[in-house]
Short mmCIF file of C-alpha atoms in Angstrom, two decimals:
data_model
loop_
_atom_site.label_atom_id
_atom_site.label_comp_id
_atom_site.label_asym_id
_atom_site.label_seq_id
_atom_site.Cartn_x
_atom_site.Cartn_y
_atom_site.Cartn_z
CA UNK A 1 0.42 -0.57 16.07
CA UNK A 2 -0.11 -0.37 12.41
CA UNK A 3 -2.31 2.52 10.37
CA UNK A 4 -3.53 0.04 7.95
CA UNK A 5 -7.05 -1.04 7.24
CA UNK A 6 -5.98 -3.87 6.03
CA UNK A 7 -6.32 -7.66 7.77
CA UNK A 8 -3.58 -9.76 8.29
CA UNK A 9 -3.62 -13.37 6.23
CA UNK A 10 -1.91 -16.36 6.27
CA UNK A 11 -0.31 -17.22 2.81
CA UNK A 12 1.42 -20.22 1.87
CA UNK A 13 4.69 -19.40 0.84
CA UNK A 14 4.49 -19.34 -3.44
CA UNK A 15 8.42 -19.01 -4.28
CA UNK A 16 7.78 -22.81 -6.33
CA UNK A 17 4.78 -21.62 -8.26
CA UNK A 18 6.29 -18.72 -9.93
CA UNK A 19 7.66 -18.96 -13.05
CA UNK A 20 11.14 -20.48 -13.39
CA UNK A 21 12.68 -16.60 -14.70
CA UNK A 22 11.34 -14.92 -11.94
CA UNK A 23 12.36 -17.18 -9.49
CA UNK A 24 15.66 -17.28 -10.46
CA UNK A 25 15.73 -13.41 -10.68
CA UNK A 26 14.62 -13.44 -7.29
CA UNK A 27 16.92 -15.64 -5.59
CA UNK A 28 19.59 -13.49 -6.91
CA UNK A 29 18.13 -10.33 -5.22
CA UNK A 30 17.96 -12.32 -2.45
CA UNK A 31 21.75 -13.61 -2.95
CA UNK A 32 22.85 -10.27 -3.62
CA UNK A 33 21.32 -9.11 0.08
CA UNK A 34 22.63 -11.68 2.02
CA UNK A 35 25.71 -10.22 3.88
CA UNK A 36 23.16 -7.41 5.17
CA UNK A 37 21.18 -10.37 7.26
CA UNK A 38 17.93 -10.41 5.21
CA UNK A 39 15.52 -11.50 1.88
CA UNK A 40 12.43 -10.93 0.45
CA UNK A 41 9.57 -14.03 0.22
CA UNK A 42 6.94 -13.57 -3.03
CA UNK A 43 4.18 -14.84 -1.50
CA UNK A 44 0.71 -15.96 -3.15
CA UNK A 45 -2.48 -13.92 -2.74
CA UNK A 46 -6.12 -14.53 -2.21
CA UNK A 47 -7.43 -13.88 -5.66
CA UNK A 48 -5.96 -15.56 -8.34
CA UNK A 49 -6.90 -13.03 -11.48
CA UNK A 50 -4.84 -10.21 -9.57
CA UNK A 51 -2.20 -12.22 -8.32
CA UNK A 52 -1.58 -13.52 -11.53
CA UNK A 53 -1.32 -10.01 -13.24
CA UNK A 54 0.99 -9.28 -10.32
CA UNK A 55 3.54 -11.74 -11.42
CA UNK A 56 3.00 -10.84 -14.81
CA UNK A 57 4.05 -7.27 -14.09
CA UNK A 58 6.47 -8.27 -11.89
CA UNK A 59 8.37 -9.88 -15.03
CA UNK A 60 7.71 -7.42 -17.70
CA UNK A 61 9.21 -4.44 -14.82
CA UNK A 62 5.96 -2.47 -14.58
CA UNK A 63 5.21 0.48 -13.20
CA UNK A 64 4.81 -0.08 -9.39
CA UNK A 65 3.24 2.00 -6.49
CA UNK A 66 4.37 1.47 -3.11
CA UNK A 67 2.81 2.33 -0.03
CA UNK A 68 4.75 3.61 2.69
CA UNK A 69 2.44 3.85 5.80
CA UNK A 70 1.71 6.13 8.74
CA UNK A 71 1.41 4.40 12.18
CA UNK A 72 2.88 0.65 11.11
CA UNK A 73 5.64 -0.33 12.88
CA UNK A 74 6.80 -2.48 9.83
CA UNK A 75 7.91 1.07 8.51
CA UNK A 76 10.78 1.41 10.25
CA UNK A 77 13.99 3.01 8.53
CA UNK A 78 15.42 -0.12 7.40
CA UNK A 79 12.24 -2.32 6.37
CA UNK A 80 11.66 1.17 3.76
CA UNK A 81 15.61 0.41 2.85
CA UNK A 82 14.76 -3.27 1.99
CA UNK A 83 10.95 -2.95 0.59
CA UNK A 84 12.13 -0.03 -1.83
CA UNK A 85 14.95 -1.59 -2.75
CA UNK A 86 13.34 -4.92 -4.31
CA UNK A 87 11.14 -2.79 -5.55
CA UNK A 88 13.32 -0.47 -7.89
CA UNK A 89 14.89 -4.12 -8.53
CA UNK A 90 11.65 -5.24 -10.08
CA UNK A 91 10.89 -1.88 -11.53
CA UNK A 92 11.84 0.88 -13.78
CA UNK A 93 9.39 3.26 -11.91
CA UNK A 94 8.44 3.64 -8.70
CA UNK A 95 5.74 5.55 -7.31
CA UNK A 96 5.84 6.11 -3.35
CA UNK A 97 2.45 7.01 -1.30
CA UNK A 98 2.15 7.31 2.29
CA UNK A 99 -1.26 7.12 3.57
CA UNK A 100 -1.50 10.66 5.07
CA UNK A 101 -4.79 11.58 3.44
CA UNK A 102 -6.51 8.45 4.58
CA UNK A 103 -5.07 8.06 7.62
CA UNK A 104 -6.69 11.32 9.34
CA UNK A 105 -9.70 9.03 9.64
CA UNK A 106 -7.72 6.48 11.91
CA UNK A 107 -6.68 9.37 14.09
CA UNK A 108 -10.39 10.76 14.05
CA UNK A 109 -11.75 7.79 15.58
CA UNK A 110 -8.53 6.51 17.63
CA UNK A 111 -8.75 9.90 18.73
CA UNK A 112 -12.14 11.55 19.28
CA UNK A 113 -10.88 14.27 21.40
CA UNK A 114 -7.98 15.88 18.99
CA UNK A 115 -8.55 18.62 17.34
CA UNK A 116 -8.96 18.97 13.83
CA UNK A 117 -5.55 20.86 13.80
CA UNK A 118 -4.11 18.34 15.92
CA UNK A 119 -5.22 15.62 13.24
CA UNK A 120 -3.68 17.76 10.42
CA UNK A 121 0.02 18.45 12.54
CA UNK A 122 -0.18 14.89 13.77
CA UNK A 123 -0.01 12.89 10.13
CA UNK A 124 1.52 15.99 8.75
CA UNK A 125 4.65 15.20 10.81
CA UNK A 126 4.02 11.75 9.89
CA UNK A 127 4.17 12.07 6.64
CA UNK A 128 7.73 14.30 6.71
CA UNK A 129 9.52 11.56 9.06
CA UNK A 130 8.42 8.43 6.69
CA UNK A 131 9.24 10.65 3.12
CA UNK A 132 12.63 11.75 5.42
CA UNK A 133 12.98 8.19 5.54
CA UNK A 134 12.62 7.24 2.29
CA UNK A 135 14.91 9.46 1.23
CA UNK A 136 17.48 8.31 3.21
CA UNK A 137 16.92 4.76 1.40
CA UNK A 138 17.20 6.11 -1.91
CA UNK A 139 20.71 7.67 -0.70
CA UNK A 140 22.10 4.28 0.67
CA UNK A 141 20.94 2.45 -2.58
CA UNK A 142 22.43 5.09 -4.62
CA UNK A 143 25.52 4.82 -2.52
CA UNK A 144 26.09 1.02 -3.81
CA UNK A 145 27.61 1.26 -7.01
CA UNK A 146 26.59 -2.90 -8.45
CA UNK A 147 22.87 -1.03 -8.26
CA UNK A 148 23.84 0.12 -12.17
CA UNK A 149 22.80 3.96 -12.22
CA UNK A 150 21.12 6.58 -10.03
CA UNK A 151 17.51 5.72 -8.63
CA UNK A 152 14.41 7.97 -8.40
CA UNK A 153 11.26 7.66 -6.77
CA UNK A 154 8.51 10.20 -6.38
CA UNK A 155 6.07 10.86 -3.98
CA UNK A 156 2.52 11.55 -4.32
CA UNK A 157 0.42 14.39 -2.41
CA UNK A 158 -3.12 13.91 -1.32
CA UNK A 159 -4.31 17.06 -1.75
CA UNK A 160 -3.83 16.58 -5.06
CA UNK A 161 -5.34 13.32 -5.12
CA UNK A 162 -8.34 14.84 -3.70
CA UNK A 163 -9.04 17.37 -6.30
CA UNK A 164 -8.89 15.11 -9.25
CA UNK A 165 -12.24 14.10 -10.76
CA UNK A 166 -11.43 10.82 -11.36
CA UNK A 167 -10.59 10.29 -7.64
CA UNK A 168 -13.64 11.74 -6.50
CA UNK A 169 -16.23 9.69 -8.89
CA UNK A 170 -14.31 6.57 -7.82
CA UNK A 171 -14.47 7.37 -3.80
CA UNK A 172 -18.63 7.82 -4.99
CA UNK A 173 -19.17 4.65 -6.64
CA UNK A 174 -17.69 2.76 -3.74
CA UNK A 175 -19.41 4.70 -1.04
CA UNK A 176 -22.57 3.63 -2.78
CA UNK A 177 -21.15 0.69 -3.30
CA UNK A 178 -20.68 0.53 0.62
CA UNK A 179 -24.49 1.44 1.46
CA UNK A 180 -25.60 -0.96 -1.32
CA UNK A 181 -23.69 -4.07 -1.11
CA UNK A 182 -24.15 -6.18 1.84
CA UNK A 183 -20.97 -8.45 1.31
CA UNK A 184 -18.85 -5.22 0.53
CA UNK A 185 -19.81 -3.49 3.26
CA UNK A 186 -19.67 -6.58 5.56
CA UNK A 187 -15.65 -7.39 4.51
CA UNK A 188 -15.26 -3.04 4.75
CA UNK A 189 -16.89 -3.55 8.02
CA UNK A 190 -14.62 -6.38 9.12
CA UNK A 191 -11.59 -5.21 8.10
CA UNK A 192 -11.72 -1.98 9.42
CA UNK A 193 -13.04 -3.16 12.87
CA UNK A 194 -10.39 -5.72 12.96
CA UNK A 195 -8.06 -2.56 12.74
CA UNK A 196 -9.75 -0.99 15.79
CA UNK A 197 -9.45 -4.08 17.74
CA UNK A 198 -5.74 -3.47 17.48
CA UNK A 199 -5.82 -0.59 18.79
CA UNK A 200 -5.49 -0.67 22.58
CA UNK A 201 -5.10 3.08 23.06
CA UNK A 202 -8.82 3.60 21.33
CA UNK A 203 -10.34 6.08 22.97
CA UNK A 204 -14.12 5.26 23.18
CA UNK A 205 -16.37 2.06 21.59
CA UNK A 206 -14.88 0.30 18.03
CA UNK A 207 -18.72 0.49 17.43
CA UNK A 208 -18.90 4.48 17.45
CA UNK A 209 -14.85 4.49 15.61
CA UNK A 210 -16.57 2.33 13.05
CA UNK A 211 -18.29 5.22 10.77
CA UNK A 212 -14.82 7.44 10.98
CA UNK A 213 -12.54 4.47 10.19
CA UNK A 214 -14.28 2.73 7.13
CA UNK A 215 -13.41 6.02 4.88
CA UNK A 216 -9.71 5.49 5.36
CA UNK A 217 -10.46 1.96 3.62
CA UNK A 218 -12.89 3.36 1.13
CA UNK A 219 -10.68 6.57 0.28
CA UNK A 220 -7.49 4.21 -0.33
CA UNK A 221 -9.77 1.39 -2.18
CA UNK A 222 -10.89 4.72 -4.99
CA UNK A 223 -7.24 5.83 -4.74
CA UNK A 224 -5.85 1.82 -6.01
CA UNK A 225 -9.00 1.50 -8.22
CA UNK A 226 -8.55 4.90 -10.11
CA UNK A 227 -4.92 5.36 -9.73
CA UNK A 228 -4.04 4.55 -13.57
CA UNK A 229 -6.75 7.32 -14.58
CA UNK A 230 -5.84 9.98 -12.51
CA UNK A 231 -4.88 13.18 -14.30
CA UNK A 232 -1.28 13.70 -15.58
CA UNK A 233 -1.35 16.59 -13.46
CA UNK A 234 -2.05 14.81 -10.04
CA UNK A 235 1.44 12.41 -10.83
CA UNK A 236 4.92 13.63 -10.31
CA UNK A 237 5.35 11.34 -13.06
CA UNK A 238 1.99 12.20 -15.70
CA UNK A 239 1.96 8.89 -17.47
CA UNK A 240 3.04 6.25 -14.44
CA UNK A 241 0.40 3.54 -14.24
CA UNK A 242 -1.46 4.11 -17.64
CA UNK A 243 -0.33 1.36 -18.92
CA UNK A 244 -0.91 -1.24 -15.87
CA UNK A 245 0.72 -1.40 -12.29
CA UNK A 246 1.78 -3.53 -9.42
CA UNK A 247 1.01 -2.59 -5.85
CA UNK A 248 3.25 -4.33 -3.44
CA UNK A 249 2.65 -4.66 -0.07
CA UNK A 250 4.19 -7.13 2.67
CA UNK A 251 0.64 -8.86 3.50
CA UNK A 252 -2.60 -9.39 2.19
CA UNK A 253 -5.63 -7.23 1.51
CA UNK A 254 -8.59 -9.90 1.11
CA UNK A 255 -11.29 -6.77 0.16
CA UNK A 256 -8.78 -5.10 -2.18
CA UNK A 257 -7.72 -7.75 -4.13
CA UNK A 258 -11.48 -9.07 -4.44
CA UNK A 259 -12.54 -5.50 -5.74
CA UNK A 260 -9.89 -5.52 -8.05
CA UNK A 261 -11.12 -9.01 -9.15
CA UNK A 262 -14.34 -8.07 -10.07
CA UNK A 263 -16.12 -9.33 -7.19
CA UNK A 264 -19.15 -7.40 -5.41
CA UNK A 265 -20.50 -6.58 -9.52
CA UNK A 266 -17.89 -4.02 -10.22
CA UNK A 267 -15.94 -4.71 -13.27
CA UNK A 268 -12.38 -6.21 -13.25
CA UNK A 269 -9.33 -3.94 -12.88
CA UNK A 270 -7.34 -5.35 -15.19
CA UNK A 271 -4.66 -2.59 -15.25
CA UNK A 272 -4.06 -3.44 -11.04
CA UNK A 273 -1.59 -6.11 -9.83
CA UNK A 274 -0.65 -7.42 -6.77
CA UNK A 275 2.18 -8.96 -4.98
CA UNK A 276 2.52 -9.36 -1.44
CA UNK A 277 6.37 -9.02 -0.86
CA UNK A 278 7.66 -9.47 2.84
CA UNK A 279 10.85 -8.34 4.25
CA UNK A 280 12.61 -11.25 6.41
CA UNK A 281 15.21 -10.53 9.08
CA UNK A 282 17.60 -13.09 9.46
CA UNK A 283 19.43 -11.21 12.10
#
């Protein structure tokens, strides 16, 4: 069952609406992938202003953050093969975060009776097997020669995520933001219980989870929003994102990409894209 606070959409498939370079340069990804039994579909997104900045970056090979999450069984070792290998395709940096931080929230209300030490070993070892993972990917890219050079990718750490000022005025404004809004908190609310609902090993009433699991959403919503401001020191890589970034993910995020898009009478993020990038099997 997966970590993620964030609610499943149907999308029309948007392959025709990009523009005619990018198409092309992803049907040859796609072409060059075909004897391993898979592709990738570029699908279209809720909110027009962030999709379209997605594409945009998407061309120009921007800086892109990808989210490798705890708990989501579309993480397996070789969706993380396939996902970070369009992505260092369609970038010359990527940034990899796993949802560690956030995600001792989810295990806090799936799991009322854990410890707190249990909660910290728990997504701890999480963390280590999907980074483990990752690593592997990099190795098995790196092992095709046509991929034209050695690739990188760096991982983020929440602790130091935590400590950065930016970070923490931006998890502020949107917990007031929470208390304050009634739409914001009623799609935080949604989206997070929708989560719960999945979860059939929930320990206890979604109403009594609900307090616990909204700060995974609201810590990972200050994360996107602030991400390009964050303190050199807080990146493995001081500059990545400065200058605008994509975050790719293989579904929508209705609540992310509205904040992102100015809705709820924040301003626009206009340094955020989005693309929703999913994986296909065609084994």
């Amino acid at each position: 069952m997966r970590e993620s606070t964030k609610e499943a959409h149907t999308y029309p498939r948007a392959s025709e609406s990009l523009p005619i370079a990018l198409r092309k340069e992803i049907a040859d990804f796609n072409a060059s992938v075909k004897e391993e039994a898979w592709h990738v579909e570029v699908l279209s997104g809720t909110q027009r202003g962030t999709c379209e900045r997605g594409v945009r970056f998407l061309e120009g090979k921007q800086d892109l953050l990808l989210a490798i999450c705890l708990n989501n069984g579309y993480y397996n070792r070789e969706n993380i093969y396939r996902m970070l290998k369009f992505a260092l395709a369609f970038s010359k940096r990527v940034q990899i975060f796993t949802t560690d931080g956030p995600a001792k929230h989810n295990h806090r209300a799936f799991y009322p009776q854990k410890s707190e030490k249990h909660v910290e070993r728990d997504t701890r070892l999480d963390k280590q097997h999907l980074q483990n993972l990752t690593r592997s990917a990099v190795e098995r890219i790196n092992a095709d020669a046509s991929q034209g050079g050695e690739q990188q990718v760096t991982f983020l750490e929440w602790d130091a995520i935590y400590a950065d000022s930016v970070f923490k005025e931006a998890y502020a404004q949107l917990k007031a933001l929470y208390r304050q809004n009634p739409d914001f908190k009623e799609d935080v609310d949604s989206t997070t219980r929708h989560v719960l609902k999945n979860r059939s090993d929930l320990s206890g009433d979604i109403d009594a989870a609900l307090a616990e699991g909204v700060l995974y959403l609201l810590e990972e919503l200050a994360f996107m929003r602030s991400y390009s401001r964050l303190d050199a020191a807080t990146k493995p890589v001081s500059n990545h994102g400065q200058g605008g970034f994509n975050y790719i993910y293989y579904e929508s995020w209705p609540v992310f990409e509205k904040l992102v898009n100015g809705a709820y009478g924040v301003p626009t993020s206009e340094e955020v894209g989005y693309v929703v990038a999913k994986v296909i099997s065609e084994e």
